[in-house]
PDB file of C-alpha atoms and ligand atoms in Angstrom:
ATOM      1  CA  MET F   1       0.000   0.000   0.000  1.00 49.00           C
ATOM      2  CA  THR F   2       1.610   3.253  -1.076  1.00 50.00           C
ATOM      3  CA  GLY F   3       1.401   6.433   0.979  1.00 52.00           C
ATOM      4  CA  ASP F   4      -1.017   8.166  -1.359  1.00 60.00           C
ATOM      5  CA  GLN F   5      -3.572   5.408  -0.819  1.00 86.00           C
ATOM      6  CA  MET F   6      -3.472   5.966   2.940  1.00 89.00           C
ATOM      7  CA  VAL F   7      -6.207   8.497   3.589  1.00 93.00           C
ATOM      8  CA  VAL F   8      -5.691   8.853   7.325  1.00 93.00           C
ATOM      9  CA  ARG F   9      -2.994   7.702   9.650  1.00 93.00           C
ATOM     10  CA  CYS F  10      -3.108   7.900  13.439  1.00 93.00           C
ATOM     11  CA  GLU F  11       0.148   7.447  15.266  1.00 92.00           C
ATOM     12  CA  ASP F  12      -0.228   7.026  19.018  1.00 92.00           C
ATOM     13  CA  ALA F  13      -3.017   9.609  18.839  1.00 94.00           C
ATOM     14  CA  ALA F  14      -4.602  10.411  22.188  1.00 96.00           C
ATOM     15  CA  ARG F  15      -7.245  12.872  23.373  1.00 97.00           C
ATOM     16  CA  THR F  16      -7.739  13.892  26.970  1.00 97.00           C
ATOM     17  CA  PHE F  17     -10.534  16.225  28.063  1.00 97.00           C
ATOM     18  CA  GLY F  18     -10.030  18.396  31.136  1.00 94.00           C
ATOM     19  CA  LYS F  19      -7.061  18.610  33.441  1.00 91.00           C
ATOM     20  CA  GLY F  20      -5.850  17.201  36.728  1.00 91.00           C
ATOM     21  CA  PRO F  21      -7.981  14.781  38.715  1.00 91.00           C
ATOM     22  CA  ALA F  22     -11.061  15.523  36.559  1.00 92.00           C
ATOM     23  CA  ALA F  23      -9.271  14.636  33.306  1.00 94.00           C
ATOM     24  CA  VAL F  24     -10.964  12.048  31.091  1.00 95.00           C
ATOM     25  CA  VAL F  25      -8.796  10.135  28.639  1.00 96.00           C
ATOM     26  CA  ALA F  26     -11.328   9.663  25.820  1.00 97.00           C
ATOM     27  CA  VAL F  27      -8.790   8.027  23.473  1.00 96.00           C
ATOM     28  CA  HIS F  28      -5.541   6.442  24.598  1.00 93.00           C
ATOM     29  CA  GLY F  29      -2.765   6.269  22.007  1.00 90.00           C
ATOM     30  CA  ALA F  30      -4.481   4.928  18.904  1.00 91.00           C
ATOM     31  CA  THR F  31      -2.308   3.654  16.084  1.00 91.00           C
ATOM     32  CA  CYS F  32      -4.301   2.871  12.969  1.00 91.00           C
ATOM     33  CA  ARG F  33      -4.733   3.733   9.330  1.00 91.00           C
ATOM     34  CA  VAL F  34      -7.562   3.992   6.834  1.00 93.00           C
ATOM     35  CA  ASP F  35      -6.735   3.247   3.212  1.00 93.00           C
ATOM     36  CA  ALA F  36      -8.537   4.243   0.032  1.00 93.00           C
ATOM     37  CA  GLY F  37     -11.483   1.917  -0.495  1.00 93.00           C
ATOM     38  CA  ASP F  38     -11.676   0.818   3.155  1.00 95.00           C
ATOM     39  CA  ARG F  39     -15.089   0.215   4.738  1.00 96.00           C
ATOM     40  CA  ILE F  40     -14.475   0.238   8.467  1.00 95.00           C
ATOM     41  CA  ALA F  41     -16.781  -0.067  11.463  1.00 96.00           C
ATOM     42  CA  ILE F  42     -15.600   1.235  14.820  1.00 95.00           C
ATOM     43  CA  ALA F  43     -17.728  -0.684  17.286  1.00 94.00           C
ATOM     44  CA  GLY F  44     -17.869  -0.344  21.035  1.00 92.00           C
ATOM     45  CA  PRO F  45     -20.138   0.614  23.899  1.00 91.00           C
ATOM     46  CA  SER F  46     -21.238   4.136  24.699  1.00 92.00           C
ATOM     47  CA  GLY F  47     -18.399   6.179  26.181  1.00 94.00           C
ATOM     48  CA  SER F  48     -15.651   3.978  24.712  1.00 94.00           C
ATOM     49  CA  GLY F  49     -14.177   6.830  22.634  1.00 96.00           C
ATOM     50  CA  LYS F  50     -15.592   6.118  19.182  1.00 96.00           C
ATOM     51  CA  SER F  51     -16.806   9.667  18.496  1.00 96.00           C
ATOM     52  CA  THR F  52     -13.578  11.166  19.784  1.00 97.00           C
ATOM     53  CA  LEU F  53     -11.468   8.932  17.524  1.00 96.00           C
ATOM     54  CA  LEU F  54     -13.699   9.847  14.564  1.00 97.00           C
ATOM     55  CA  HIS F  55     -13.409  13.556  15.417  1.00 96.00           C
ATOM     56  CA  LEU F  56      -9.620  13.202  15.558  1.00 97.00           C
ATOM     57  CA  MET F  57      -9.670  11.640  12.071  1.00 96.00           C
ATOM     58  CA  ALA F  58     -11.864  14.539  10.884  1.00 95.00           C
ATOM     59  CA  ALA F  59      -9.587  17.145  12.517  1.00 95.00           C
ATOM     60  CA  LEU F  60     -12.575  18.350  14.542  1.00 94.00           C
ATOM     61  CA  GLU F  61     -10.494  17.577  17.653  1.00 95.00           C
ATOM     62  CA  ARG F  62      -6.761  17.965  18.046  1.00 96.00           C
ATOM     63  CA  PRO F  63      -4.843  15.104  19.593  1.00 97.00           C
ATOM     64  CA  THR F  64      -3.327  15.875  22.986  1.00 97.00           C
ATOM     65  CA  ARG F  65      -0.547  13.434  22.121  1.00 95.00           C
ATOM     66  CA  GLY F  66       0.601  11.764  18.926  1.00 96.00           C
ATOM     67  CA  GLN F  67      -0.082  12.610  15.309  1.00 94.00           C
ATOM     68  CA  ILE F  68      -2.870  12.444  12.763  1.00 95.00           C
ATOM     69  CA  SER F  69      -2.030  12.843   9.095  1.00 94.00           C
ATOM     70  CA  TRP F  70      -3.822  12.478   5.755  1.00 95.00           C
ATOM     71  CA  PRO F  71      -1.059  11.373   3.364  1.00 92.00           C
ATOM     72  CA  GLY F  72      -3.455  10.447   0.548  1.00 90.00           C
ATOM     73  CA  LEU F  73      -5.594  13.593   0.811  1.00 91.00           C
ATOM     74  CA  PRO F  74      -3.503  16.565  -0.288  1.00 86.00           C
ATOM     75  CA  GLY F  75      -4.809  19.740   1.339  1.00 84.00           C
ATOM     76  CA  ALA F  76      -6.805  17.853   4.000  1.00 84.00           C
ATOM     77  CA  PRO F  77      -8.280  18.489   6.438  1.00 86.00           C
ATOM     78  CA  ALA F  78      -9.091  22.045   5.310  1.00 79.00           C
ATOM     79  CA  ASN F  79     -10.404  21.483   1.803  1.00 76.00           C
ATOM     80  CA  GLY F  80     -13.611  19.463   1.981  1.00 79.00           C
ATOM     81  CA  THR F  81     -12.021  16.109   1.182  1.00 91.00           C
ATOM     82  CA  ILE F  82     -13.305  14.802   4.532  1.00 94.00           C
ATOM     83  CA  GLY F  83     -17.082  14.556   4.976  1.00 93.00           C
ATOM     84  CA  VAL F  84     -18.650  13.994   8.383  1.00 93.00           C
ATOM     85  CA  VAL F  85     -22.138  12.629   9.049  1.00 93.00           C
ATOM     86  CA  PHE F  86     -22.809  13.669  12.634  1.00 90.00           C
ATOM     87  CA  GLN F  87     -24.514  11.704  15.361  1.00 84.00           C
ATOM     88  CA  GLY F  88     -28.075  12.990  15.761  1.00 76.00           C
ATOM     89  CA  PRO F  89     -29.862  15.752  13.892  1.00 77.00           C
ATOM     90  CA  SER F  90     -27.506  18.142  12.142  1.00 90.00           C
ATOM     91  CA  LEU F  91     -29.688  19.838   9.521  1.00 95.00           C
ATOM     92  CA  ILE F  92     -30.314  23.549   9.877  1.00 97.00           C
ATOM     93  CA  PRO F  93     -34.004  23.849  10.880  1.00 97.00           C
ATOM     94  CA  ALA F  94     -34.758  26.992   8.840  1.00 97.00           C
ATOM     95  CA  LEU F  95     -33.428  25.566   5.560  1.00 98.00           C
ATOM     96  CA  ASN F  96     -35.170  22.964   3.424  1.00 98.00           C
ATOM     97  CA  ALA F  97     -33.428  19.773   2.353  1.00 98.00           C
ATOM     98  CA  ILE F  98     -31.898  21.114  -0.848  1.00 98.00           C
ATOM     99  CA  GLU F  99     -30.751  24.322   0.853  1.00 97.00           C
ATOM    100  CA  ASN F 100     -29.175  22.255   3.637  1.00 97.00           C
ATOM    101  CA  THR F 101     -27.453  20.065   1.038  1.00 97.00           C
ATOM    102  CA  ALA F 102     -26.197  23.054  -0.960  1.00 97.00           C
ATOM    103  CA  LEU F 103     -25.031  25.112   2.022  1.00 95.00           C
ATOM    104  CA  PRO F 104     -21.500  23.684   2.414  1.00 92.00           C
ATOM    105  CA  LEU F 105     -20.938  24.225  -1.324  1.00 93.00           C
ATOM    106  CA  VAL F 106     -22.193  27.812  -1.139  1.00 94.00           C
ATOM    107  CA  LEU F 107     -19.858  28.335   1.834  1.00 91.00           C
ATOM    108  CA  THR F 108     -16.911  27.265  -0.335  1.00 87.00           C
ATOM    109  CA  GLY F 109     -17.806  30.199  -2.621  1.00 91.00           C
ATOM    110  CA  MET F 110     -19.625  28.199  -5.303  1.00 93.00           C
ATOM    111  CA  ALA F 111     -22.355  30.067  -7.213  1.00 96.00           C
ATOM    112  CA  GLU F 112     -25.754  29.286  -5.715  1.00 95.00           C
ATOM    113  CA  ALA F 113     -27.238  27.877  -8.942  1.00 96.00           C
ATOM    114  CA  THR F 114     -24.306  25.480  -9.377  1.00 96.00           C
ATOM    115  CA  ALA F 115     -24.456  24.470  -5.713  1.00 96.00           C
ATOM    116  CA  HIS F 116     -28.180  23.732  -6.039  1.00 97.00           C
ATOM    117  CA  ARG F 117     -27.581  21.632  -9.154  1.00 96.00           C
ATOM    118  CA  ARG F 118     -24.979  19.561  -7.306  1.00 95.00           C
ATOM    119  CA  ALA F 119     -27.212  19.309  -4.263  1.00 97.00           C
ATOM    120  CA  ALA F 120     -30.113  18.101  -6.439  1.00 97.00           C
ATOM    121  CA  HIS F 121     -27.838  15.462  -7.970  1.00 93.00           C
ATOM    122  CA  ALA F 122     -26.718  14.276  -4.518  1.00 92.00           C
ATOM    123  CA  LEU F 123     -30.321  14.083  -3.279  1.00 93.00           C
ATOM    124  CA  GLY F 124     -31.172  12.092  -6.413  1.00 91.00           C
ATOM    125  CA  LEU F 125     -28.416   9.565  -5.670  1.00 83.00           C
ATOM    126  CA  LEU F 126     -30.011   9.029  -2.269  1.00 83.00           C
ATOM    127  CA  ASP F 127     -33.566   8.683  -3.636  1.00 84.00           C
ATOM    128  CA  ALA F 128     -34.399  11.898  -1.825  1.00 92.00           C
ATOM    129  CA  THR F 129     -35.416  14.123  -4.740  1.00 96.00           C
ATOM    130  CA  ASP F 130     -38.994  14.332  -3.467  1.00 97.00           C
ATOM    131  CA  LEU F 131     -37.721  15.585  -0.096  1.00 97.00           C
ATOM    132  CA  ALA F 132     -35.876  18.568  -1.594  1.00 97.00           C
ATOM    133  CA  HIS F 133     -38.363  21.225  -0.515  1.00 98.00           C
ATOM    134  CA  ARG F 134     -39.208  19.840   2.909  1.00 98.00           C
ATOM    135  CA  LEU F 135     -37.972  21.436   6.098  1.00 98.00           C
ATOM    136  CA  PRO F 136     -36.100  19.190   8.568  1.00 97.00           C
ATOM    137  CA  GLU F 137     -39.177  19.125  10.858  1.00 97.00           C
ATOM    138  CA  GLU F 138     -41.115  17.547   7.965  1.00 97.00           C
ATOM    139  CA  LEU F 139     -38.653  14.668   7.609  1.00 96.00           C
ATOM    140  CA  SER F 140     -38.563  11.349   9.460  1.00 92.00           C
ATOM    141  CA  GLY F 141     -35.322  10.426  11.223  1.00 89.00           C
ATOM    142  CA  GLY F 142     -34.272   8.182   8.342  1.00 88.00           C
ATOM    143  CA  GLN F 143     -35.095  10.829   5.732  1.00 92.00           C
ATOM    144  CA  ALA F 144     -33.162  13.490   7.674  1.00 93.00           C
ATOM    145  CA  GLN F 145     -30.133  11.189   7.836  1.00 89.00           C
ATOM    146  CA  ARG F 146     -30.366  10.608   4.077  1.00 91.00           C
ATOM    147  CA  VAL F 147     -30.304  14.372   3.532  1.00 94.00           C
ATOM    148  CA  ALA F 148     -27.320  14.636   5.911  1.00 93.00           C
ATOM    149  CA  VAL F 149     -25.548  11.989   3.782  1.00 91.00           C
ATOM    150  CA  ALA F 150     -26.477  13.888   0.595  1.00 92.00           C
ATOM    151  CA  ARG F 151     -24.932  17.031   2.087  1.00 94.00           C
ATOM    152  CA  VAL F 152     -21.672  15.132   2.588  1.00 92.00           C
ATOM    153  CA  LEU F 153     -21.892  13.487  -0.828  1.00 89.00           C
ATOM    154  CA  ALA F 154     -22.388  16.826  -2.603  1.00 92.00           C
ATOM    155  CA  LEU F 155     -18.974  17.973  -1.379  1.00 90.00           C
ATOM    156  CA  GLY F 156     -17.308  14.996  -3.074  1.00 90.00           C
ATOM    157  CA  PRO F 157     -15.158  13.900  -0.119  1.00 93.00           C
ATOM    158  CA  ARG F 158     -12.558  11.114  -0.379  1.00 94.00           C
ATOM    159  CA  LEU F 159     -13.101  10.108   3.231  1.00 96.00           C
ATOM    160  CA  VAL F 160     -16.584   9.787   4.754  1.00 96.00           C
ATOM    161  CA  LEU F 161     -16.761   9.584   8.541  1.00 97.00           C
ATOM    162  CA  ALA F 162     -20.206   8.730   9.931  1.00 96.00           C
ATOM    163  CA  ASP F 163     -20.771   8.901  13.686  1.00 96.00           C
ATOM    164  CA  GLU F 164     -23.492   6.470  14.818  1.00 94.00           C
ATOM    165  CA  PRO F 165     -25.544   7.363  11.735  1.00 91.00           C
ATOM    166  CA  THR F 166     -28.106   4.678  12.615  1.00 90.00           C
ATOM    167  CA  GLY F 167     -28.237   5.474  16.330  1.00 88.00           C
ATOM    168  CA  GLN F 168     -31.639   7.181  16.192  1.00 83.00           C
ATOM    169  CA  LEU F 169     -33.190   4.841  13.606  1.00 85.00           C
ATOM    170  CA  ASP F 170     -35.115   1.583  13.839  1.00 87.00           C
ATOM    171  CA  ARG F 171     -33.223  -1.461  12.642  1.00 90.00           C
ATOM    172  CA  ALA F 172     -34.670  -1.647   9.097  1.00 89.00           C
ATOM    173  CA  THR F 173     -34.190   2.090   8.473  1.00 86.00           C
ATOM    174  CA  GLY F 174     -30.696   1.850   9.938  1.00 89.00           C
ATOM    175  CA  GLN F 175     -29.780  -1.023   7.639  1.00 91.00           C
ATOM    176  CA  HIS F 176     -31.092   0.971   4.668  1.00 88.00           C
ATOM    177  CA  LEU F 177     -28.962   3.944   5.690  1.00 89.00           C
ATOM    178  CA  ILE F 178     -25.892   1.685   5.728  1.00 93.00           C
ATOM    179  CA  ASP F 179     -26.803   0.593   2.169  1.00 92.00           C
ATOM    180  CA  VAL F 180     -26.977   4.271   1.251  1.00 88.00           C
ATOM    181  CA  LEU F 181     -23.592   5.049   2.829  1.00 92.00           C
ATOM    182  CA  LEU F 182     -21.958   2.077   1.099  1.00 94.00           C
ATOM    183  CA  THR F 183     -23.431   3.153  -2.251  1.00 89.00           C
ATOM    184  CA  ALA F 184     -22.367   6.761  -1.670  1.00 87.00           C
ATOM    185  CA  ALA F 185     -18.811   5.698  -0.786  1.00 92.00           C
ATOM    186  CA  GLU F 186     -18.668   3.568  -3.926  1.00 91.00           C
ATOM    187  CA  GLU F 187     -19.999   6.430  -6.035  1.00 85.00           C
ATOM    188  CA  LEU F 188     -17.413   8.842  -4.618  1.00 87.00           C
ATOM    189  CA  GLY F 189     -14.521   6.379  -4.572  1.00 92.00           C
ATOM    190  CA  ALA F 190     -14.255   7.333  -0.910  1.00 94.00           C
ATOM    191  CA  ALA F 191     -13.113   5.445   2.154  1.00 96.00           C
ATOM    192  CA  LEU F 192     -15.870   4.991   4.738  1.00 97.00           C
ATOM    193  CA  VAL F 193     -15.631   4.792   8.520  1.00 97.00           C
ATOM    194  CA  VAL F 194     -18.796   4.257  10.580  1.00 97.00           C
ATOM    195  CA  THR F 195     -18.995   4.195  14.369  1.00 96.00           C
ATOM    196  CA  THR F 196     -21.722   2.086  15.931  1.00 94.00           C
ATOM    197  CA  HIS F 197     -22.634   0.277  19.102  1.00 90.00           C
ATOM    198  CA  ASP F 198     -24.796  -2.146  17.067  1.00 91.00           C
ATOM    199  CA  PRO F 199     -23.013  -5.361  15.981  1.00 91.00           C
ATOM    200  CA  ALA F 200     -25.591  -5.829  13.179  1.00 92.00           C
ATOM    201  CA  VAL F 201     -24.424  -2.516  11.691  1.00 94.00           C
ATOM    202  CA  ALA F 202     -20.720  -3.240  12.280  1.00 93.00           C
ATOM    203  CA  GLU F 203     -20.882  -6.511  10.364  1.00 94.00           C
ATOM    204  CA  ARG F 204     -22.099  -4.695   7.235  1.00 95.00           C
ATOM    205  CA  LEU F 205     -18.662  -3.071   6.867  1.00 95.00           C
ATOM    206  CA  SER F 206     -15.699  -5.045   5.587  1.00 92.00           C
ATOM    207  CA  ARG F 207     -13.457  -4.337   8.588  1.00 90.00           C
ATOM    208  CA  GLN F 208     -14.387  -4.101  12.220  1.00 91.00           C
ATOM    209  CA  TRP F 209     -12.372  -2.311  14.855  1.00 93.00           C
ATOM    210  CA  THR F 210     -13.416  -2.413  18.475  1.00 93.00           C
ATOM    211  CA  MET F 211     -12.988   0.265  21.116  1.00 93.00           C
ATOM    212  CA  HIS F 212     -13.107  -0.334  24.821  1.00 91.00           C
ATOM    213  CA  GLU F 213     -12.471   2.335  27.452  1.00 93.00           C
ATOM    214  CA  GLY F 214     -10.649   4.576  24.991  1.00 94.00           C
ATOM    215  CA  ARG F 215      -8.506   1.858  23.446  1.00 92.00           C
ATOM    216  CA  LEU F 216      -8.650   0.227  20.055  1.00 90.00           C
ATOM    217  CA  THR F 217      -8.705  -3.347  21.283  1.00 81.00           C
ATOM    218  CA  SER F 218      -8.849  -5.357  18.104  1.00 61.00           C
ATOM    219  CA  ASP F 219      -9.053  -5.267  14.403  1.00 52.00           C
ATOM    220  CA  SER F 220     -11.240  -7.565  12.384  1.00 39.00           C
ATOM    221  CA  ALA F 221     -10.748 -11.295  12.649  1.00 34.00           C
ATOM    222  CA  LEU F 222     -11.990 -11.395   9.048  1.00 34.00           C
ATOM    223  CA  ALA F 223      -9.270  -9.055   7.822  1.00 36.00           C
ATOM    224  CA  PRO F 224      -6.265  -9.065  10.141  1.00 37.00           C
ATOM    225  CA  TRP F 225      -4.523  -5.768   9.883  1.00 40.00           C
ATOM    226  CA  PRO F 226      -1.210  -5.640  11.681  1.00 42.00           C
ATOM    227  CA  GLU F 227      -0.951  -1.887  11.458  1.00 46.00           C
ATOM    228  CA  CYS F 228      -3.993  -1.344  13.631  1.00 46.00           C
ATOM    229  CA  ARG F 229      -2.786  -2.484  17.008  1.00 43.00           C
ATOM    230  CA  PRO F 230      -4.131  -2.193  20.505  1.00 43.00           C
ATOM    231  CA  ALA F 231      -2.490   0.741  22.264  1.00 42.00           C
ATOM    232  CA  PRO F 232       0.262  -0.301  24.661  1.00 44.00           C
ATOM    233  CA  ARG F 233      -0.839  -0.333  28.299  1.00 46.00           C
ATOM    234  CA  ARG F 234       0.728   2.613  29.996  1.00 49.00           C
ATOM    235  CA  LYS F 235       0.036   4.918  32.875  1.00 51.00           C
ATOM    236  CA  GLU F 236      -1.612   8.056  31.474  1.00 49.00           C
ATOM    237  CA  THR F 237      -0.362  11.430  32.570  1.00 51.00           C
ATOM    238  CA  PRO F 238      -3.180  13.846  31.759  1.00 51.00           C
TER     239      PRO F 238
HETATM  240  P1  LIG H   1     -18.510   7.151  22.380  1.00 66.63           P
HETATM  241  O1  LIG H   1     -18.648   7.899  21.105  1.00 66.63           O
HETATM  242  O2  LIG H   1     -17.925   5.781  22.229  1.00 66.63           O
HETATM  243  O3  LIG H   1     -19.793   7.111  23.155  1.00 66.63           O
HETATM  244  P2  LIG H   1     -16.987   9.468  23.234  1.00 66.63           P
HETATM  245  O4  LIG H   1     -15.823   9.600  22.345  1.00 66.63           O
HETATM  246  O5  LIG H   1     -18.145  10.363  23.001  1.00 66.63           O
HETATM  247  O6  LIG H   1     -17.453   7.938  23.284  1.00 66.63           O
HETATM  248  O7  LIG H   1     -16.536   9.712  24.732  1.00 66.63           O
HETATM  249  C1  LIG H   1     -15.443   9.027  25.327  1.00 66.63           C
HETATM  250  C2  LIG H   1     -15.251   9.582  26.724  1.00 66.63           C
HETATM  251  O8  LIG H   1     -14.812  10.931  26.637  1.00 66.63           O
HETATM  252  C3  LIG H   1     -16.506   9.604  27.571  1.00 66.63           C
HETATM  253  O9  LIG H   1     -16.141   9.349  28.913  1.00 66.63           O
HETATM  254  C4  LIG H   1     -17.011  11.015  27.418  1.00 66.63           C
HETATM  255  O10 LIG H   1     -17.758  11.411  28.541  1.00 66.63           O
HETATM  256  C5  LIG H   1     -15.716  11.804  27.314  1.00 66.63           C
HETATM  257  N1  LIG H   1     -15.867  13.017  26.486  1.00 66.63           N
HETATM  258  C6  LIG H   1     -16.134  13.067  25.156  1.00 66.63           C
HETATM  259  N2  LIG H   1     -16.176  14.341  24.725  1.00 66.63           N
HETATM  260  C7  LIG H   1     -15.930  15.122  25.800  1.00 66.63           C
HETATM  261  C8  LIG H   1     -15.821  16.534  26.007  1.00 66.63           C
HETATM  262  N3  LIG H   1     -15.978  17.403  24.999  1.00 66.63           N
HETATM  263  N4  LIG H   1     -15.550  16.956  27.252  1.00 66.63           N
HETATM  264  C9  LIG H   1     -15.360  16.102  28.275  1.00 66.63           C
HETATM  265  N5  LIG H   1     -15.435  14.766  28.147  1.00 66.63           N
HETATM  266  C10 LIG H   1     -15.714  14.270  26.938  1.00 66.63           C
HETATM  267 MG1  LIG H   2     -20.354   8.664  20.195  1.00 66.63          MG
END
């Protein structure tokens, strides 16, 4: 695997929140990599550090120790090559679905008409064309998540990071959303990382990582991956 196929690399990356006795080590040194074409589930119970690890990969959080880099994504993380589907509702309530989808494009300076054309195309890929003029409050949870995926898709990212995208959905709707994410990743030629506490969701991805108490404890038995190792046990100094 050459460097330019490695979309994100975490080297002993850790994130601690707070200081002193109240400090919480959300992620102990995580050493892992995501390559172009990967479909990875990060599974683990609530509070195990999944969101924090995903936010580190998205550069939404800075590591308090170690390094995150994006060797295969020149210009990342600043240039829209990383798309994040957030846990829970993330659409702007006052904007309809197509305006929500177009907004990140408009914010990059794209002309509104062009942004709307791209947004319409992205909604179409997600079978959400008929939702285009609905406000978020007029969408079901599954429909809102599809629009949130369209918003990411419209940007054309090479790495899609989805944080518990099925967490608020019933099982059937959740499984459909995973279909949608897999199709979107294929369409974009993007790597996909999905956090979940649901084993039935995790097994839909081709690799499974597990987090426990802030540590990546295993990689997939189906696809052993020596470069994703459990963090060494060490005493943390917050
Ligand atoms: P998960 O996504 O697996 O539920 P998180 O990454 O959200 O886990 O959280 C891991 C740990 O870090 C938890 O103990 C959580 O309370 C703590 N944590 C996460 N974000 C913050 C924050 N911004 N401030 C303080 N503690 C946090
Ligand atoms: Mg979380």
